[in-house]
XYZ file of N, CA and C in Angstrom:
645
model
N 102.417 15.951 130.023
C 102.650 15.348 131.337
C 103.838 14.392 131.244
N 104.809 14.603 132.089
C 105.954 13.715 132.186
C 105.663 12.629 133.224
N 106.023 11.400 132.885
C 105.963 10.297 133.834
C 107.345 9.666 133.909
N 107.754 9.314 135.098
C 109.038 8.645 135.277
C 108.787 7.288 135.932
N 109.347 6.270 135.303
C 109.229 4.895 135.790
C 110.548 4.489 136.436
N 110.455 3.901 137.606
C 111.652 3.404 138.279
C 112.078 2.080 137.649
N 113.357 1.956 137.322
C 113.868 0.715 136.751
C 114.917 0.114 137.669
N 114.594 -1.043 138.190
C 115.531 -1.817 139.008
C 116.180 -2.851 138.096
N 117.444 -2.695 137.838
C 118.137 -3.580 136.892
C 118.213 -5.017 137.400
N 118.206 -5.193 138.709
C 118.369 -6.522 139.291
C 117.030 -7.235 139.498
N 115.986 -6.470 139.789
C 114.666 -7.066 140.004
C 113.622 -6.168 139.319
N 113.550 -6.247 137.994
C 112.648 -5.345 137.264
C 111.182 -5.667 137.520
N 110.362 -4.661 137.394
C 108.915 -4.843 137.467
C 108.408 -5.409 136.148
N 107.252 -6.040 136.185
C 106.624 -6.511 134.949
C 105.991 -5.338 134.207
N 105.890 -5.491 132.903
C 105.285 -4.445 132.078
C 103.856 -4.150 132.509
N 103.067 -5.182 132.773
C 101.664 -4.959 133.125
C 101.543 -4.153 134.413
N 102.414 -4.400 135.377
C 102.359 -3.653 136.632
C 102.779 -2.201 136.437
N 103.784 -1.990 135.581
C 104.219 -0.624 135.270
C 103.093 0.146 134.594
N 102.420 -0.490 133.638
C 101.331 0.186 132.925
C 100.187 0.538 133.868
N 99.863 -0.360 134.766
C 98.787 -0.080 135.724
C 99.181 1.029 136.684
N 100.415 1.007 137.152
C 100.875 2.068 138.053
C 100.888 3.417 137.345
N 101.276 3.433 136.075
C 101.277 4.687 135.308
C 99.866 5.233 135.162
N 98.920 4.361 134.833
C 97.527 4.790 134.692
C 97.010 5.368 136.003
N 97.304 4.713 137.089
C 96.851 5.193 138.410
C 97.493 6.531 138.762
N 98.772 6.682 138.433
C 99.461 7.929 138.764
C 98.856 9.105 138.007
N 98.523 8.894 136.734
C 97.906 9.958 135.938
C 96.581 10.387 136.571
N 95.754 9.421 136.906
C 94.442 9.744 137.460
C 94.573 10.393 138.834
N 95.529 9.961 139.597
C 95.697 10.558 140.929
C 96.145 12.013 140.847
N 96.924 12.362 139.818
C 97.248 13.780 139.625
C 95.985 14.566 139.300
N 95.159 14.033 138.390
C 93.926 14.720 138.007
C 92.979 14.879 139.186
N 92.936 13.900 140.070
C 91.991 13.893 141.184
C 92.530 14.586 142.434
N 93.796 14.896 142.434
C 94.433 15.487 143.613
C 93.776 16.815 143.967
N 93.557 17.090 145.246
C 92.979 18.380 145.646
C 93.744 19.576 145.100
N 95.038 19.433 144.903
C 95.840 20.532 144.379
C 95.543 20.823 142.910
N 94.868 19.862 142.230
C 94.495 20.053 140.827
C 93.092 20.614 140.668
N 92.387 20.813 141.774
C 91.020 21.311 141.723
C 91.010 22.846 141.745
N 89.895 23.471 141.339
C 89.834 24.940 141.331
C 90.322 25.543 142.641
N 91.205 26.494 142.521
C 91.791 27.134 143.695
C 93.076 26.492 144.161
N 93.369 25.298 143.655
C 94.588 24.598 144.053
C 95.791 25.071 143.254
N 97.004 24.845 143.760
C 98.215 25.349 143.096
C 98.513 24.683 141.754
N 97.934 23.499 141.497
C 98.183 22.819 140.227
C 97.066 23.062 139.213
N 96.001 23.714 139.625
C 94.789 23.774 138.807
C 95.036 24.356 137.413
N 95.670 25.500 137.326
C 95.840 26.158 136.030
C 96.678 25.306 135.080
N 97.735 24.688 135.592
C 98.593 23.859 134.745
C 97.845 22.636 134.234
N 97.096 21.989 135.119
C 96.350 20.794 134.730
C 95.236 21.153 133.748
N 94.532 22.256 134.002
C 93.430 22.653 133.131
C 93.939 23.038 131.741
N 95.034 23.806 131.692
C 95.594 24.217 130.400
C 95.970 22.987 129.574
N 96.557 22.009 130.217
C 96.964 20.772 129.531
C 95.742 19.959 129.098
N 94.770 19.804 129.985
C 93.579 19.008 129.679
C 92.759 19.631 128.558
N 92.775 20.950 128.462
C 92.008 21.643 127.424
C 92.722 21.678 126.076
N 93.988 21.329 126.077
C 94.775 21.409 124.844
C 95.143 20.035 124.317
N 96.345 19.943 123.798
C 96.829 18.666 123.250
C 97.426 17.841 124.379
N 96.788 16.730 124.678
C 97.209 15.917 125.816
C 98.327 14.976 125.388
N 99.533 15.266 125.840
C 100.683 14.393 125.582
C 101.209 13.836 126.895
N 101.755 12.644 126.826
C 102.422 12.037 127.974
C 103.752 11.472 127.497
N 104.807 11.791 128.208
C 106.138 11.278 127.895
C 106.625 10.448 129.075
N 107.010 9.209 128.804
C 107.459 8.311 129.868
C 108.975 8.186 129.819
N 109.602 8.485 130.938
C 111.053 8.377 131.077
C 111.375 7.328 132.134
N 112.629 6.954 132.223
C 113.014 5.962 133.230
C 114.162 6.497 134.072
N 114.211 6.008 135.308
C 115.250 6.463 136.233
C 115.516 5.382 137.263
N 116.681 5.453 137.868
C 116.988 4.589 139.007
C 117.909 5.352 139.950
N 118.152 4.776 141.089
C 119.091 5.356 142.036
C 118.791 6.809 142.396
N 119.854 7.627 142.394
C 119.714 9.024 142.790
C 118.794 9.796 141.855
N 118.789 9.451 140.585
C 117.928 10.177 139.645
C 116.450 9.978 139.996
N 116.100 8.767 140.435
C 114.723 8.531 140.889
C 114.442 9.349 142.156
N 115.381 9.368 143.063
C 115.205 10.130 144.302
C 115.062 11.623 144.003
N 115.840 12.124 143.074
C 115.814 13.552 142.758
C 114.447 14.004 142.238
N 113.804 13.196 141.394
C 112.542 13.645 140.802
C 111.387 13.612 141.792
N 111.593 12.977 142.944
C 110.526 12.984 143.959
C 110.308 14.387 144.522
N 111.277 15.256 144.313
C 111.152 16.631 144.813
C 110.281 17.500 143.910
N 109.987 17.048 142.703
C 109.177 17.827 141.768
C 107.701 17.550 141.980
N 106.853 18.541 141.689
C 105.421 18.405 141.927
C 104.829 17.241 141.135
N 104.177 16.344 141.842
C 103.566 15.199 141.190
C 103.106 14.175 142.202
N 102.758 12.993 141.714
C 102.239 11.920 142.555
C 102.946 10.628 142.171
N 103.423 9.890 143.169
C 104.065 8.598 142.942
C 103.125 7.467 143.339
N 103.045 6.463 142.488
C 102.299 5.240 142.784
C 103.287 4.091 142.857
N 103.201 3.315 143.920
C 104.007 2.113 144.089
C 103.056 0.929 144.136
N 103.238 -0.001 143.223
C 102.319 -1.125 143.096
C 103.081 -2.433 143.252
N 102.604 -3.324 144.125
C 103.292 -4.607 144.313
C 103.360 -5.398 143.017
N 104.423 -6.173 142.891
C 104.601 -6.990 141.703
C 104.310 -8.448 141.972
N 104.370 -9.245 140.923
C 104.187 -10.685 141.052
C 105.436 -11.301 141.674
N 105.290 -12.499 142.151
C 106.408 -13.198 142.771
C 107.555 -13.330 141.777
N 108.745 -12.958 142.218
C 109.916 -13.046 141.366
C 110.208 -11.784 140.580
N 109.347 -10.763 140.724
C 109.530 -9.497 140.018
C 109.489 -8.342 141.020
N 110.010 -7.208 140.606
C 110.006 -6.036 141.472
C 108.674 -5.318 141.477
N 108.518 -4.421 142.431
C 107.322 -3.597 142.458
C 107.423 -2.516 141.394
N 106.279 -2.078 140.907
C 106.240 -1.004 139.910
C 106.155 0.338 140.622
N 106.996 1.266 140.223
C 106.987 2.616 140.784
C 106.935 3.618 139.634
N 105.936 4.464 139.668
C 105.776 5.486 138.629
C 105.399 6.797 139.292
N 106.039 7.874 138.852
C 105.655 9.210 139.325
C 105.153 10.007 138.127
N 103.951 10.558 138.256
C 103.370 11.447 137.245
C 103.501 12.875 137.751
N 103.913 13.774 136.863
C 104.207 15.144 137.263
C 103.142 16.112 136.757
N 103.032 17.221 137.434
C 102.119 18.267 136.998
C 102.511 18.683 135.579
N 101.561 18.736 134.650
C 101.893 19.053 133.248
C 102.555 20.417 133.103
N 103.425 20.496 132.109
C 104.108 21.752 131.823
C 104.686 21.702 130.423
N 105.369 22.750 129.994
C 105.968 22.788 128.651
C 107.022 21.700 128.474
N 107.142 21.194 127.251
C 108.197 20.234 126.953
C 109.562 20.925 127.026
N 109.595 22.182 126.626
C 110.804 22.999 126.710
C 110.441 24.388 127.215
N 111.208 24.920 128.167
C 112.321 24.268 128.850
C 111.817 23.260 129.880
N 112.615 22.232 130.130
C 112.273 21.184 131.081
C 113.303 21.186 132.195
N 112.840 20.983 133.411
C 113.769 20.995 134.543
C 114.840 19.921 134.340
N 116.036 20.189 134.800
C 117.191 19.333 134.531
C 116.986 17.912 135.023
N 116.345 17.766 136.183
C 116.168 16.431 136.753
C 115.373 15.513 135.835
N 114.465 16.087 135.033
C 113.692 15.303 134.074
C 114.368 15.251 132.709
N 114.943 16.352 132.301
C 115.489 16.461 130.945
C 116.601 15.452 130.692
N 117.333 15.083 131.719
C 118.463 14.173 131.514
C 118.064 12.699 131.552
N 116.791 12.424 131.749
C 116.336 11.037 131.807
C 115.999 10.507 130.428
N 116.275 9.230 130.204
C 116.057 8.586 128.911
C 114.566 8.401 128.645
N 114.148 8.655 127.394
C 112.759 8.482 126.984
C 112.586 7.206 126.175
N 113.352 7.036 125.128
C 113.125 5.938 124.181
C 113.700 4.624 124.694
N 113.145 3.526 124.143
C 113.698 2.207 124.413
C 113.442 1.666 125.795
N 112.367 2.092 126.444
C 112.060 1.601 127.788
C 111.278 0.299 127.700
N 111.871 -0.784 128.216
C 111.246 -2.104 128.157
C 111.227 -2.744 129.547
N 110.126 -3.411 129.857
C 110.004 -4.217 131.061
C 109.491 -5.597 130.655
N 109.724 -6.620 131.466
C 109.316 -7.971 131.079
C 107.810 -8.085 130.835
N 107.407 -8.511 129.638
C 105.975 -8.648 129.331
C 105.447 -10.001 129.815
N 105.602 -10.275 131.093
C 105.300 -11.593 131.637
C 104.022 -11.582 132.476
N 103.184 -12.575 132.270
C 102.059 -12.812 133.157
C 100.908 -11.850 133.003
N 99.866 -12.123 133.776
C 98.636 -11.349 133.740
C 98.555 -10.397 134.922
N 97.627 -9.467 134.825
C 97.408 -8.502 135.898
C 96.999 -9.199 137.187
N 97.437 -8.633 138.300
C 96.997 -9.097 139.611
C 95.754 -8.352 140.085
N 95.371 -7.305 139.351
C 94.268 -6.421 139.788
C 92.936 -6.895 139.210
N 92.600 -8.154 139.456
C 91.433 -8.755 138.811
C 90.100 -8.311 139.401
N 90.132 -7.512 140.461
C 88.884 -6.958 141.011
C 88.819 -5.443 140.878
N 89.756 -4.851 140.140
C 89.763 -3.393 139.963
C 88.485 -2.936 139.264
N 88.018 -1.757 139.605
C 86.794 -1.233 138.995
C 87.006 -0.834 137.543
N 88.216 -0.418 137.191
C 88.512 0.050 135.841
C 89.337 -0.989 135.089
N 89.015 -1.163 133.804
C 89.735 -2.115 132.960
C 90.246 -1.378 131.721
N 91.524 -1.528 131.445
C 92.136 -0.979 130.235
C 92.563 -2.148 129.358
N 92.141 -2.123 128.102
C 92.489 -3.173 127.154
C 93.471 -2.632 126.116
N 94.432 -3.458 125.753
C 95.511 -3.072 124.846
C 95.316 -3.758 123.497
N 95.504 -3.023 122.433
C 95.354 -3.590 121.099
C 96.336 -4.735 120.848
N 95.886 -5.785 120.187
C 96.806 -6.853 119.788
C 97.433 -6.581 118.420
N 97.084 -5.466 117.797
C 97.502 -5.200 116.422
C 98.728 -4.295 116.301
N 99.247 -3.802 117.414
C 100.400 -2.898 117.377
C 101.450 -3.356 118.378
N 102.721 -3.173 118.018
C 103.829 -3.436 118.939
C 104.316 -2.112 119.509
N 104.424 -2.053 120.833
C 104.859 -0.831 121.505
C 105.878 -1.164 122.582
N 106.813 -0.254 122.816
C 107.709 -0.399 123.954
C 106.896 -0.264 125.234
N 107.478 -0.681 126.344
C 106.782 -0.564 127.626
C 106.469 0.893 127.956
N 107.393 1.786 127.624
C 107.160 3.201 127.904
C 105.992 3.751 127.111
N 105.938 3.433 125.823
C 104.830 3.878 124.982
C 103.519 3.299 125.478
N 103.520 2.030 125.827
C 102.304 1.380 126.290
C 101.832 1.985 127.609
N 102.756 2.302 128.502
C 102.383 2.927 129.768
C 101.683 4.263 129.531
N 102.202 5.040 128.563
C 101.561 6.317 128.239
C 100.155 6.107 127.689
N 99.977 5.096 126.829
C 98.662 4.830 126.248
C 97.670 4.365 127.315
N 98.132 3.576 128.261
C 97.262 3.162 129.365
C 96.888 4.364 130.230
N 97.826 5.287 130.376
C 97.515 6.527 131.090
C 96.459 7.337 130.377
N 96.540 7.408 129.045
C 95.520 8.102 128.259
C 94.136 7.480 128.488
N 94.081 6.147 128.430
C 92.806 5.453 128.572
C 92.196 5.684 129.951
N 93.025 5.592 130.988
C 92.524 5.817 132.348
C 92.047 7.262 132.518
N 92.776 8.201 131.928
C 92.355 9.597 131.988
C 91.012 9.787 131.299
N 90.829 9.167 130.146
C 89.565 9.276 129.434
C 88.406 8.750 130.251
N 88.622 7.644 130.954
C 87.563 7.074 131.788
C 87.252 7.995 132.966
N 88.290 8.555 133.561
C 88.091 9.483 134.677
C 87.304 10.706 134.241
N 87.621 11.238 133.079
C 86.957 12.451 132.613
C 85.492 12.206 132.255
N 85.141 10.983 131.864
C 83.755 10.646 131.557
C 82.949 10.284 132.801
N 83.629 9.975 133.882
C 82.967 9.479 135.084
C 82.137 10.559 135.765
N 81.022 10.141 136.347
C 80.241 11.065 137.168
C 80.801 11.045 138.591
N 80.219 11.849 139.469
C 80.761 11.999 140.819
C 80.743 10.674 141.585
N 79.675 9.890 141.412
C 79.575 8.620 142.124
C 80.630 7.628 141.632
N 80.836 7.579 140.320
C 81.848 6.678 139.773
C 83.241 7.079 140.230
N 83.506 8.373 140.238
C 84.816 8.822 140.710
C 85.012 8.479 142.179
N 83.971 8.645 142.977
C 84.076 8.338 144.401
C 84.362 6.856 144.622
N 83.692 5.997 143.862
C 83.918 4.556 143.990
C 85.328 4.185 143.557
N 85.768 4.781 142.460
C 87.121 4.487 141.966
C 88.169 5.012 142.938
N 87.919 6.169 143.497
C 88.836 6.740 144.484
C 88.953 5.817 145.693
N 87.819 5.284 146.149
C 87.822 4.362 147.289
C 88.587 3.086 146.970
N 88.694 2.739 145.681
C 89.443 1.569 145.237
C 90.890 1.934 144.912
N 91.304 3.139 145.312
C 92.669 3.640 145.099
C 93.018 3.719 143.618
N 91.982 3.951 142.799
C 92.148 4.110 141.346
C 92.875 2.929 140.710
N 92.619 1.744 141.237
C 93.247 0.562 140.637
C 92.719 0.320 139.219
N 93.581 -0.257 138.407
C 93.281 -0.545 137.003
C 93.756 -1.961 136.687
N 92.953 -2.694 135.948
C 93.408 -3.975 135.404
C 93.718 -3.780 133.927
N 94.939 -4.069 133.527
C 95.324 -4.008 132.113
C 95.209 -5.401 131.519
N 94.470 -5.501 130.425
C 94.252 -6.776 129.743
C 94.801 -6.722 128.325
N 95.098 -7.909 127.789
C 95.567 -8.037 126.409
C 94.636 -9.007 125.675
N 93.516 -8.516 125.159
C 92.587 -9.403 124.454
C 93.176 -9.901 123.136
N 92.651 -11.023 122.676
C 93.058 -11.521 121.377
C 92.460 -10.685 120.264
N 92.938 -10.918 119.037
C 92.495 -10.111 117.902
C 90.996 -10.228 117.668
N 90.460 -11.442 117.784
C 89.034 -11.622 117.546
C 88.181 -10.854 118.535
N 88.525 -10.945 119.813
C 87.771 -10.228 120.841
C 87.886 -8.720 120.657
N 89.090 -8.264 120.358
C 89.305 -6.829 120.151
C 88.473 -6.315 118.970
N 88.492 -7.047 117.891
C 87.805 -6.603 116.678
C 86.285 -6.620 116.826
N 85.765 -7.472 117.694
C 84.317 -7.595 117.858
C 83.738 -6.618 118.879
N 84.575 -6.013 119.711
C 84.075 -5.247 120.853
C 84.312 -3.750 120.695
N 83.649 -2.995 121.551
C 83.871 -1.556 121.680
C 83.710 -1.188 123.141
N 84.324 -0.101 123.550
C 84.297 0.299 124.956
C 83.953 1.787 125.061
N 83.744 2.234 126.317
C 83.379 3.626 126.569
C 84.467 4.592 126.119
N 85.708 4.191 126.287
C 86.842 5.048 125.945
C 87.702 4.331 124.907
N 88.057 5.048 123.852
C 88.941 4.522 122.821
C 90.034 5.550 122.568
N 91.291 5.110 122.661
C 92.428 6.004 122.460
C 93.070 5.732 121.102
N 93.145 6.761 120.286
C 93.793 6.668 118.980
C 95.065 7.508 119.015
N 96.187 6.849 118.875
C 97.472 7.541 118.888
C 97.715 8.194 117.528
N 98.279 9.384 117.546
C 98.473 10.141 116.313
C 99.576 9.577 115.424
N 100.443 8.745 115.996
C 101.492 8.138 115.187
C 102.766 8.945 115.079
N 102.983 9.883 115.996
C 104.205 10.687 115.939
C 105.427 9.913 116.418
N 105.225 8.958 117.335
C 106.339 8.159 117.849
C 105.957 6.687 117.836
N 106.879 5.865 117.381
C 106.790 4.396 117.349
C 105.788 3.860 116.336
N 104.552 4.340 116.342
C 103.522 3.790 115.473
C 103.500 4.490 114.127
N 103.143 3.739 113.098
C 103.149 4.258 111.733
C 101.750 4.756 111.379
N 101.476 5.996 111.733
C 100.168 6.577 111.440
C 99.187 6.379 112.581
N 98.038 7.050 112.516
C 97.032 6.938 113.575
C 96.630 5.478 113.812
N 96.542 5.095 115.081
C 96.192 3.715 115.418
C 95.502 3.689 116.772
N 94.445 2.891 116.876
C 93.789 2.695 118.169
C 94.693 1.815 119.024
N 95.020 2.289 120.199
C 95.990 1.592 121.045
C 95.377 0.951 122.278
N 94.450 1.660 122.919
C 93.873 1.173 124.173
C 92.401 1.547 124.260
N 91.703 0.833 125.123
C 90.311 1.129 125.430
C 90.136 1.025 126.939
N 89.115 1.671 127.449
C 88.847 1.608 128.879
C 87.355 1.542 129.151
N 87.021 0.864 130.227
C 85.626 0.736 130.637
C 85.563 0.352 132.095
N 84.386 0.461 132.679
C 84.162 -0.018 134.035
C 83.924 -1.521 133.998
N 84.385 -2.218 134.996
C 84.248 -3.674 135.027
C 82.791 -4.098 134.873
N 81.881 -3.374 135.520
C 80.468 -3.732 135.448
C 79.934 -3.712 134.030
N 80.479 -2.812 133.195
C 79.970 -2.681 131.824
C 80.446 -3.803 130.926
N 81.406 -4.609 131.392
C 81.933 -5.714 130.594
C 81.084 -6.971 130.759
N 80.203 -6.967 131.737
C 79.415 -8.172 132.009
C 78.319 -8.369 130.978
């Protein structure tokens, strides 16, 4: 699954908002009626979900951002904190890494950074994604890991949980617990990255749970 993050050079979004928007965009693709049996995206989404789930985060601005809106997918726009831009992320229907449509292939993958400032504004979201304090990741890598965690929670959810989350517009709160809290806790969903990019070997990167289960 390719994800493209909008980058405004003059008023960038915060990293936490980008990660939350990415997680929401992934889940909205999975939940979209077009991804359900009989829908035009169903076979592509199912083939990807049944196989090796990869997410690649690219960045775009200006015309390049406008161009990718024409490709099959879902865009999430999330308000930012005061003094920062809104987060915009588009998640695309999964497909082969190669060949890749030109509008995506020419976009930069590595080195995507957004300001790691402040806490999440989504403090009442039903879903919570926690980020490991033991690994350093670029904003793009972290956005992909948050997408993995949100997807894992969606796939474990029953119909009632999905309906409630859908009614909440699939909002996610991304948290950064301290090392002690992280080491002492466990959650419903745990994402272990294989270590092919950025990280040195397999490493747990994110966890996800319902807010109610944290009480």
